[in-house]
mmCIF file of C-alpha atoms in Angstrom:
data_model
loop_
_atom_site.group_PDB
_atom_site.id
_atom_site.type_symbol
_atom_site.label_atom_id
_atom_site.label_comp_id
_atom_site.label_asym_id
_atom_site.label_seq_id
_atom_site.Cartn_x
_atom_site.Cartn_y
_atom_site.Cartn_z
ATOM 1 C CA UNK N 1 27.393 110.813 151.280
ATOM 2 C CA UNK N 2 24.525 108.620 151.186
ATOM 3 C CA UNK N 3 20.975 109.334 152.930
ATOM 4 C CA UNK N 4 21.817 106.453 155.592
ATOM 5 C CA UNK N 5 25.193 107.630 156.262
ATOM 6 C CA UNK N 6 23.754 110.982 156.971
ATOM 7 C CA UNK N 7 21.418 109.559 158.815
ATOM 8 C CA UNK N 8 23.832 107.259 161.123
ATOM 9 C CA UNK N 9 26.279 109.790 161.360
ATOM 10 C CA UNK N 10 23.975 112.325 162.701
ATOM 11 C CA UNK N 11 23.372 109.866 165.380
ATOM 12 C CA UNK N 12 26.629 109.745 166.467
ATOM 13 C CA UNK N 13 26.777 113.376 166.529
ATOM 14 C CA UNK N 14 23.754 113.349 168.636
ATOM 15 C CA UNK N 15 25.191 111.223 171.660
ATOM 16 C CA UNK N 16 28.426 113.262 171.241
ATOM 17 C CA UNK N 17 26.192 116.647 172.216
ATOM 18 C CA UNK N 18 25.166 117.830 169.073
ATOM 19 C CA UNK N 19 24.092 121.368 168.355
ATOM 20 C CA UNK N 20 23.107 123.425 166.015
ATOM 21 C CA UNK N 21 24.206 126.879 167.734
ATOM 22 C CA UNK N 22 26.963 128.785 165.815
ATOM 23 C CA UNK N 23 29.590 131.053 167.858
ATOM 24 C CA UNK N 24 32.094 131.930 165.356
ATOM 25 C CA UNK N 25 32.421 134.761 163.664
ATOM 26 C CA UNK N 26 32.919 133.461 160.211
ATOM 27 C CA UNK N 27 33.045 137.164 158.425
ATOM 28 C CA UNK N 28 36.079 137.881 160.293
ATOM 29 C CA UNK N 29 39.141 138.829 158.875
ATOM 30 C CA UNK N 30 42.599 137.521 160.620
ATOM 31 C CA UNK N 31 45.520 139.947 160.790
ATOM 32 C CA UNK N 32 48.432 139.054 162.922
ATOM 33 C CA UNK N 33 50.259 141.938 163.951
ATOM 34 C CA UNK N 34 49.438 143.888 160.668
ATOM 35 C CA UNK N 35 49.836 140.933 158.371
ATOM 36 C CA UNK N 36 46.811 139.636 156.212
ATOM 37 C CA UNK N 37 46.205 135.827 156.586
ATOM 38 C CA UNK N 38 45.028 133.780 153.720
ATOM 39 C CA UNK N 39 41.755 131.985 155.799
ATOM 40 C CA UNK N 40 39.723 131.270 153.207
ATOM 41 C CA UNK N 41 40.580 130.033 149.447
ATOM 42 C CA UNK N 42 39.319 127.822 146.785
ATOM 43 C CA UNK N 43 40.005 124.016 147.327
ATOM 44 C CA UNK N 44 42.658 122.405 146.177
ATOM 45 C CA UNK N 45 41.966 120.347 142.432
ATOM 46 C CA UNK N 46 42.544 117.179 144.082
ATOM 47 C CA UNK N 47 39.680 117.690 146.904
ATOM 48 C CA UNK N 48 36.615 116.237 145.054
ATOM 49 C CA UNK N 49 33.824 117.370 147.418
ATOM 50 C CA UNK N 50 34.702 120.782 149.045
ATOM 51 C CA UNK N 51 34.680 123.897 147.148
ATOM 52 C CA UNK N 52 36.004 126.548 149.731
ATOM 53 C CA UNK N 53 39.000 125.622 152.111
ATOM 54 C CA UNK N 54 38.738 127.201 155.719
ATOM 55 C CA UNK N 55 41.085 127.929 158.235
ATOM 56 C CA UNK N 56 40.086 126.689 161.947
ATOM 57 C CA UNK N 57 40.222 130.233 162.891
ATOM 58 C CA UNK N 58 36.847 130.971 160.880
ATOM 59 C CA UNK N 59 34.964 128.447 163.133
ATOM 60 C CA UNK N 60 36.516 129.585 166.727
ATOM 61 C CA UNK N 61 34.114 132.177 168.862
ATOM 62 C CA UNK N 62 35.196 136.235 168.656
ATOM 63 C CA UNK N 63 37.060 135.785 172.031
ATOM 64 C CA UNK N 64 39.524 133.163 170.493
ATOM 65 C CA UNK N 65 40.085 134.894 167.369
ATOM 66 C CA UNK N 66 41.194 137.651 169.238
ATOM 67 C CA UNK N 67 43.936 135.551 170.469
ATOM 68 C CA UNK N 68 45.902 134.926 167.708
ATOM 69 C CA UNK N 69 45.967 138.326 166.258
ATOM 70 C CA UNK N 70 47.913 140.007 168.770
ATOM 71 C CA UNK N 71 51.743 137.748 170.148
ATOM 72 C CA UNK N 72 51.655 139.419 172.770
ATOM 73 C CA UNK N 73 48.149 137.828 173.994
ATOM 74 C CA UNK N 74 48.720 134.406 171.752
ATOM 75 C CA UNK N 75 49.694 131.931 174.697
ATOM 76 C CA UNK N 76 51.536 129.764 171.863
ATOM 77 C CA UNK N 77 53.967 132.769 171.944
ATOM 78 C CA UNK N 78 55.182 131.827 175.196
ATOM 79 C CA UNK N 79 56.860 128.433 174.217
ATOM 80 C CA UNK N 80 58.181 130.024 170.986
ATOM 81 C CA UNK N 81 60.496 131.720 173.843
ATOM 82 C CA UNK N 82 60.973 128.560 175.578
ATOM 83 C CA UNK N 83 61.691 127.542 172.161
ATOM 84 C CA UNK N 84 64.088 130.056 171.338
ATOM 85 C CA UNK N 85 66.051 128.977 174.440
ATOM 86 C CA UNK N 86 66.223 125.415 173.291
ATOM 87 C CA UNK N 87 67.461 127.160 170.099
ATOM 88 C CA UNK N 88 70.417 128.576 171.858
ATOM 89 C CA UNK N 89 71.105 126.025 174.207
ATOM 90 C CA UNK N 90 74.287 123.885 174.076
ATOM 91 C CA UNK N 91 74.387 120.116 174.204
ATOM 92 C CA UNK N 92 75.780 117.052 172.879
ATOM 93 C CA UNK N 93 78.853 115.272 171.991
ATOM 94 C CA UNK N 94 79.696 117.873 169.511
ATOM 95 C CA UNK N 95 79.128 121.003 172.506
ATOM 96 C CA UNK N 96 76.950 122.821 170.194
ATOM 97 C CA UNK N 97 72.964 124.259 169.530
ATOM 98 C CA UNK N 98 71.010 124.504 166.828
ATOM 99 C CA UNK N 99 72.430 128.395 166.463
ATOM 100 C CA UNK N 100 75.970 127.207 166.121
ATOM 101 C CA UNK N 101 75.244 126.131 162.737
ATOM 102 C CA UNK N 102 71.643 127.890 161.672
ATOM 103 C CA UNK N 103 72.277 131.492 163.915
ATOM 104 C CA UNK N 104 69.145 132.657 162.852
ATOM 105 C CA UNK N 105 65.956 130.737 162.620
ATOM 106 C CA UNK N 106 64.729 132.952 159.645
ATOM 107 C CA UNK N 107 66.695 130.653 157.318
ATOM 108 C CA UNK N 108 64.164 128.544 157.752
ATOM 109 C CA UNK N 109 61.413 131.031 156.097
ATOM 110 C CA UNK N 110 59.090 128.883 154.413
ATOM 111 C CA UNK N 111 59.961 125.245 155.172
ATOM 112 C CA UNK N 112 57.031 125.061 157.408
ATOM 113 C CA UNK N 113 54.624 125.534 154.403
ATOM 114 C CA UNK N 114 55.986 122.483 152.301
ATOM 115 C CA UNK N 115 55.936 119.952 155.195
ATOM 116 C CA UNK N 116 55.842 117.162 155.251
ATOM 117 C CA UNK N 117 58.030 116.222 152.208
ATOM 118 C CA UNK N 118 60.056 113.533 150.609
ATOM 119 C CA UNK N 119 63.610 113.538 151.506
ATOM 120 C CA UNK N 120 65.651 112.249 149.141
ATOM 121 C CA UNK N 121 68.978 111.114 151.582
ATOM 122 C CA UNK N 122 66.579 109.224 153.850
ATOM 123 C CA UNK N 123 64.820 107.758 151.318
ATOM 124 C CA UNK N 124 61.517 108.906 153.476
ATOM 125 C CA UNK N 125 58.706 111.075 154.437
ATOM 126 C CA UNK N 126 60.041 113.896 156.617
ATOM 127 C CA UNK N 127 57.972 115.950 158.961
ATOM 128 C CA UNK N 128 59.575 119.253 160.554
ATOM 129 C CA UNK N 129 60.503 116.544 163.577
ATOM 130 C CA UNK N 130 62.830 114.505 161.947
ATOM 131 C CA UNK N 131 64.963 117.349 160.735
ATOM 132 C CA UNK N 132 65.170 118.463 164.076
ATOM 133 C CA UNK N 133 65.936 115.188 165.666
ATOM 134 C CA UNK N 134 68.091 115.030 161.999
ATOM 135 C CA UNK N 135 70.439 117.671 163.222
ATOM 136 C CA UNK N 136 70.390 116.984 167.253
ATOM 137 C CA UNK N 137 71.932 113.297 166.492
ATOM 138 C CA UNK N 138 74.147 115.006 163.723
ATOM 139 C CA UNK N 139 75.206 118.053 163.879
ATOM 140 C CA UNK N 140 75.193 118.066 167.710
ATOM 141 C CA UNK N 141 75.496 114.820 169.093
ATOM 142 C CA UNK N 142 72.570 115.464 171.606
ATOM 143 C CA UNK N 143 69.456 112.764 172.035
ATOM 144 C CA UNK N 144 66.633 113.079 169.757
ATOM 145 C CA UNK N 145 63.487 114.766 171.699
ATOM 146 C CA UNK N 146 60.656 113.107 172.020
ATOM 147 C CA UNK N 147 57.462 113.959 169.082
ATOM 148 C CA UNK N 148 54.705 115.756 171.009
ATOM 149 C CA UNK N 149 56.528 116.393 174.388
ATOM 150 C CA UNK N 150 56.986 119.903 174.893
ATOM 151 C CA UNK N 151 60.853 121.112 173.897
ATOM 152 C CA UNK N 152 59.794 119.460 170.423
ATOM 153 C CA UNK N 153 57.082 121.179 169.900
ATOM 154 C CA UNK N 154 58.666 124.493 170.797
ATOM 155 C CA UNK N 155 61.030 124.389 168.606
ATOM 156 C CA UNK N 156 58.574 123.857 165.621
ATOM 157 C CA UNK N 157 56.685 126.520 166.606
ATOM 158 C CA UNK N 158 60.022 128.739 166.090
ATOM 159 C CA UNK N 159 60.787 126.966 162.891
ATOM 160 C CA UNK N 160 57.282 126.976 161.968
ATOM 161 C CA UNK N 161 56.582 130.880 162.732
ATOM 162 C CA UNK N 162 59.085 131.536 160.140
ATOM 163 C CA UNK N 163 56.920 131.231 157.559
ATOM 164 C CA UNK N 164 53.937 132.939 159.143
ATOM 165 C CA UNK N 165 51.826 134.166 155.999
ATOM 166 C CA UNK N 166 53.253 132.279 153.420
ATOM 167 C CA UNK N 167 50.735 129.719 151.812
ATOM 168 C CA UNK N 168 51.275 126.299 152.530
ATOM 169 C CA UNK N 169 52.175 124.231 149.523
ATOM 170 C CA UNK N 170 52.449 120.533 150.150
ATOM 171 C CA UNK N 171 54.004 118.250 147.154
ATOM 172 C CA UNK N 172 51.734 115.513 146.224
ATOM 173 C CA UNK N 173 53.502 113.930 143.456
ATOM 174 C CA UNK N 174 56.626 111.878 142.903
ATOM 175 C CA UNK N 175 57.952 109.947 145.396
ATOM 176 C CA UNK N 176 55.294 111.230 148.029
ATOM 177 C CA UNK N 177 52.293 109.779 145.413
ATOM 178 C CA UNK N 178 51.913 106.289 147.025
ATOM 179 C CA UNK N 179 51.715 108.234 151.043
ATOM 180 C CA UNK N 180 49.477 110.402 149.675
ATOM 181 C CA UNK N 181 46.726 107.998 148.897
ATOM 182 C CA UNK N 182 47.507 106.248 151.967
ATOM 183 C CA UNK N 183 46.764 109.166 154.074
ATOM 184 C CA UNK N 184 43.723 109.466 151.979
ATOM 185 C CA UNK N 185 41.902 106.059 152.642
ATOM 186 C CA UNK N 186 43.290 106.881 156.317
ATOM 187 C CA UNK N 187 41.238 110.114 156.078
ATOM 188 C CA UNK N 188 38.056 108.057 154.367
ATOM 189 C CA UNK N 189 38.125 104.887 156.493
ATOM 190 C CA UNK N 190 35.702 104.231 159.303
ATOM 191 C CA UNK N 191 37.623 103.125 162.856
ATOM 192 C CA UNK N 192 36.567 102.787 166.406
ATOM 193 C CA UNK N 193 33.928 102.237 168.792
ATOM 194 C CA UNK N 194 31.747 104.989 167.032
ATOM 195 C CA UNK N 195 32.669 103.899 163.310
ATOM 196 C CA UNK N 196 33.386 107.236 162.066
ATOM 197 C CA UNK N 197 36.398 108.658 159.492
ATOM 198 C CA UNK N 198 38.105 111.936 159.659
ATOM 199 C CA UNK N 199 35.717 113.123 156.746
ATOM 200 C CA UNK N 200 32.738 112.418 159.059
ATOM 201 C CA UNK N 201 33.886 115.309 160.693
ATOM 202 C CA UNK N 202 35.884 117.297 158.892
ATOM 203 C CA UNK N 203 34.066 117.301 155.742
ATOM 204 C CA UNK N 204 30.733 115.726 156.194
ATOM 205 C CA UNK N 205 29.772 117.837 158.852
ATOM 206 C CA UNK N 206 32.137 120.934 159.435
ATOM 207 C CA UNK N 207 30.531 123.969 160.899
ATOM 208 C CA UNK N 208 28.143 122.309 163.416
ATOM 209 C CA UNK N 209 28.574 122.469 166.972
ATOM 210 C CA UNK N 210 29.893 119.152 169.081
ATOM 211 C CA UNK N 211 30.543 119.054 172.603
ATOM 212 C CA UNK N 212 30.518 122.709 172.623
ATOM 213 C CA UNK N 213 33.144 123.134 170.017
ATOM 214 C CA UNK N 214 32.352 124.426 166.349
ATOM 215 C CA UNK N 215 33.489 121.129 164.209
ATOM 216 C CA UNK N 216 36.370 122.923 161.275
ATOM 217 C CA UNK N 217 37.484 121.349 158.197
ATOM 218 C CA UNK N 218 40.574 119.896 160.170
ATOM 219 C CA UNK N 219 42.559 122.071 158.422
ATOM 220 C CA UNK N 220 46.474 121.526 160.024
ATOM 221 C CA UNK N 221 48.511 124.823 158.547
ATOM 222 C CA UNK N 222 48.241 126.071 161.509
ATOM 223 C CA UNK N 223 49.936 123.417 164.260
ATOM 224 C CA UNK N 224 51.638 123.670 166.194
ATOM 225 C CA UNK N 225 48.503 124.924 168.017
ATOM 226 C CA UNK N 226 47.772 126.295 171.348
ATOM 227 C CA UNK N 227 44.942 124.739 172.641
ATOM 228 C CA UNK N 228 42.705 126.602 175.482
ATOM 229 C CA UNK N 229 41.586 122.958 176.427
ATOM 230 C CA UNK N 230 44.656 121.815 177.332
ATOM 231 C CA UNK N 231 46.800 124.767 177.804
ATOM 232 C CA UNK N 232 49.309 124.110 175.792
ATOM 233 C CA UNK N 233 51.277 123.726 172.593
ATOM 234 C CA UNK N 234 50.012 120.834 170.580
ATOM 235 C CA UNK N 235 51.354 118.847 167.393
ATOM 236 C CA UNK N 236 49.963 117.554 164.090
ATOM 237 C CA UNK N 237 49.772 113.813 165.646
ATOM 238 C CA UNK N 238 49.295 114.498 169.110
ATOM 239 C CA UNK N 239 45.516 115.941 167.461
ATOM 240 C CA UNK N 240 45.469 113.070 165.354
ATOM 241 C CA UNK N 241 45.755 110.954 168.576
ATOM 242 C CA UNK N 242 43.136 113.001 170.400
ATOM 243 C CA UNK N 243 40.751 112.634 167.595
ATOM 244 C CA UNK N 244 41.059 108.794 167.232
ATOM 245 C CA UNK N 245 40.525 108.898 170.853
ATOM 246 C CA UNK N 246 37.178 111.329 170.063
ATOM 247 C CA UNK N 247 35.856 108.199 168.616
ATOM 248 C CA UNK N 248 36.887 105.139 170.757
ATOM 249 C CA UNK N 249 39.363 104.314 168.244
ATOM 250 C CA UNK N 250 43.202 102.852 169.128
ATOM 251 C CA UNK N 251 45.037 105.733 167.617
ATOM 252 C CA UNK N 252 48.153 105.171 165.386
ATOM 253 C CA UNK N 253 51.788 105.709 166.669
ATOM 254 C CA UNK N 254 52.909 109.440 166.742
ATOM 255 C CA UNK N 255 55.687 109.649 164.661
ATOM 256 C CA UNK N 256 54.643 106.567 162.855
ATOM 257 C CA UNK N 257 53.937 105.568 158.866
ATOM 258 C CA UNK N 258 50.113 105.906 158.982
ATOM 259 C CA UNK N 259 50.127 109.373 160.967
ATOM 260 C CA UNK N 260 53.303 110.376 158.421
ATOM 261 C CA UNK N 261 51.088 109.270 155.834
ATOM 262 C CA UNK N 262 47.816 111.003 157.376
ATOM 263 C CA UNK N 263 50.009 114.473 157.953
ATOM 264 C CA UNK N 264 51.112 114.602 154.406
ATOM 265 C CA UNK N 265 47.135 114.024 153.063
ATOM 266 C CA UNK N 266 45.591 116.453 155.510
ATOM 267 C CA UNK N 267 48.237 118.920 154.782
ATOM 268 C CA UNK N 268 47.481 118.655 151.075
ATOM 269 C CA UNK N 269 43.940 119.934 152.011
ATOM 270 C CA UNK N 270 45.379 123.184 153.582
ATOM 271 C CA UNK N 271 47.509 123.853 150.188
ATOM 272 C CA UNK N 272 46.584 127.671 149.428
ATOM 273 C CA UNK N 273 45.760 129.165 152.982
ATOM 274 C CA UNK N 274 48.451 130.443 155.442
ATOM 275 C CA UNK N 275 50.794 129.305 157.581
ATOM 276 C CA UNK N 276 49.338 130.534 160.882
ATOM 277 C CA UNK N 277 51.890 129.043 163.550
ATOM 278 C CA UNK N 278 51.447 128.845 166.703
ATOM 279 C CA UNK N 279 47.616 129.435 165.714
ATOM 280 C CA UNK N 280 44.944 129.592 168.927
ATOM 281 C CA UNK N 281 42.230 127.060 168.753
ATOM 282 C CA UNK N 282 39.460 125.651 171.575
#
């Protein structure tokens, strides 16, 4: 980053409440309900200009740590039940649920930490969403649910806790390639109001304080996340949404090519730390 972009940038990070007061406990270790999670881990080869990779749990204060390493205190617990429900509830055409044909959700046990991915009957980019929406219209006959409203997200936090612990693993290669460095110029490119990228953030700047919150890397393994600002579950494009909205920017469609593309890059940048779903964040 050049001297002037540090310079201008800093700026901006001025006017947004800038500080340099640090909250987080970033020795701590996170252990949900006796399992170790992976929170810190050398980067990723393709990640030319960060060495370490760090969960958004290292940069949250002591009290939301705390949170996430007990269920029965993790708020995002409570719509993995309401999830659960939607799991076993009946609808559509075809009179069944989601448990009709998977019973168990644990056959899902580490889809969560290769998402998004190429799917090859599609001919697309699938995030955990479409193979929900896949099966509803399907399988079931029932309406697809809405990305980011609240049964969605519910039910990829029960998919998604499946593979609590496991490392996530995105595919960058083959058919996924060309996405990939979409997502990346997405992640590099200066929009909005404020003229700031992802990386101004997220990698230029991570473990400063903003607005009262510690800036992370922008790491996503562990959406969906329950978020004490808004209490309540939140997805991988709803944050996207909120953070092009951080800086005066139009943000993207949910559910559309440039956040599908954005997911799959930003994911790639968690490859090697845990799945943490439903994580705790500020």
């Amino acid at each position: 980053m050049s001297f002037f972009n540090k310079i201008f940038v800093g700026s901006v990070l001025l006017i947004l409440g800038f500080s340099t007061v640090s909250l987080a406990d970033e020795s701590a270790k996170l252990v949900v309900e006796g399992q170790p999670m992976i929170t810190r881990v050398k980067a990723p080869s393709h990640m030319e200009n960060v060495d370490e990779i760090r969960s958004g749990w290292t940069f949250r204060i002591k009290e939301t740590q705390s949170l996430q390493m007990d269920d029965f205190e993790n708020p995002g617990m409570i719509f993995v039940d309401k999830g659960l429900d939607l799991w076993n509830k009946v609808e559509g055409s075809k009179n069944k649920a989601c448990a009709s044909c998977h019973d168990d959700a644990s056959e899902f046990k580490g889809l969560r930490t290769v998402m998004p991915r190429w799917n090859e009957s599609a001919n697309a980019l699938w995030s955990l969403e479409d193979h929900v929406n896949n099966c509803r219209t399907e399988q079931m006959g029932a309406e697809p649910l809405k990305w980011g409203a609240a049964p969605m997200d519910s039910l990829i936090a029960v998919i998604s806790l499946q593979s609590r612990g496991m490392p996530m693993n995105v595919k960058i290669d083959g058919a996924v390639a060309p996405l990939w460095e979409i997502g990346k110029e997405l992640f590099y490119t200066r929009v909005g109001q404020l003229d700031m990228a992802c990386s101004n953030c997220h990698e230029d700047n991570y473990g400063i304080m903003i607005r009262a919150d510690h800036l992370s890397q922008g790491q996503i393994n562990g959406f969906p996340a329950y978020r004490l600002k808004n209490a309540k579950l939140n997805s991988i494009h709803a944050r996207f949404k909120g953070c092009m909205k951080n800086i005066r920017a139009t943000p993207y469609k949910v559910g559309g090519d440039e956040f599908r593309a954005l997911e799959l890059y930003v994911a790639s940048r968690g490859n090697g730390l845990s799945s943490e779903a439903p994580s705790v964040r500020n």
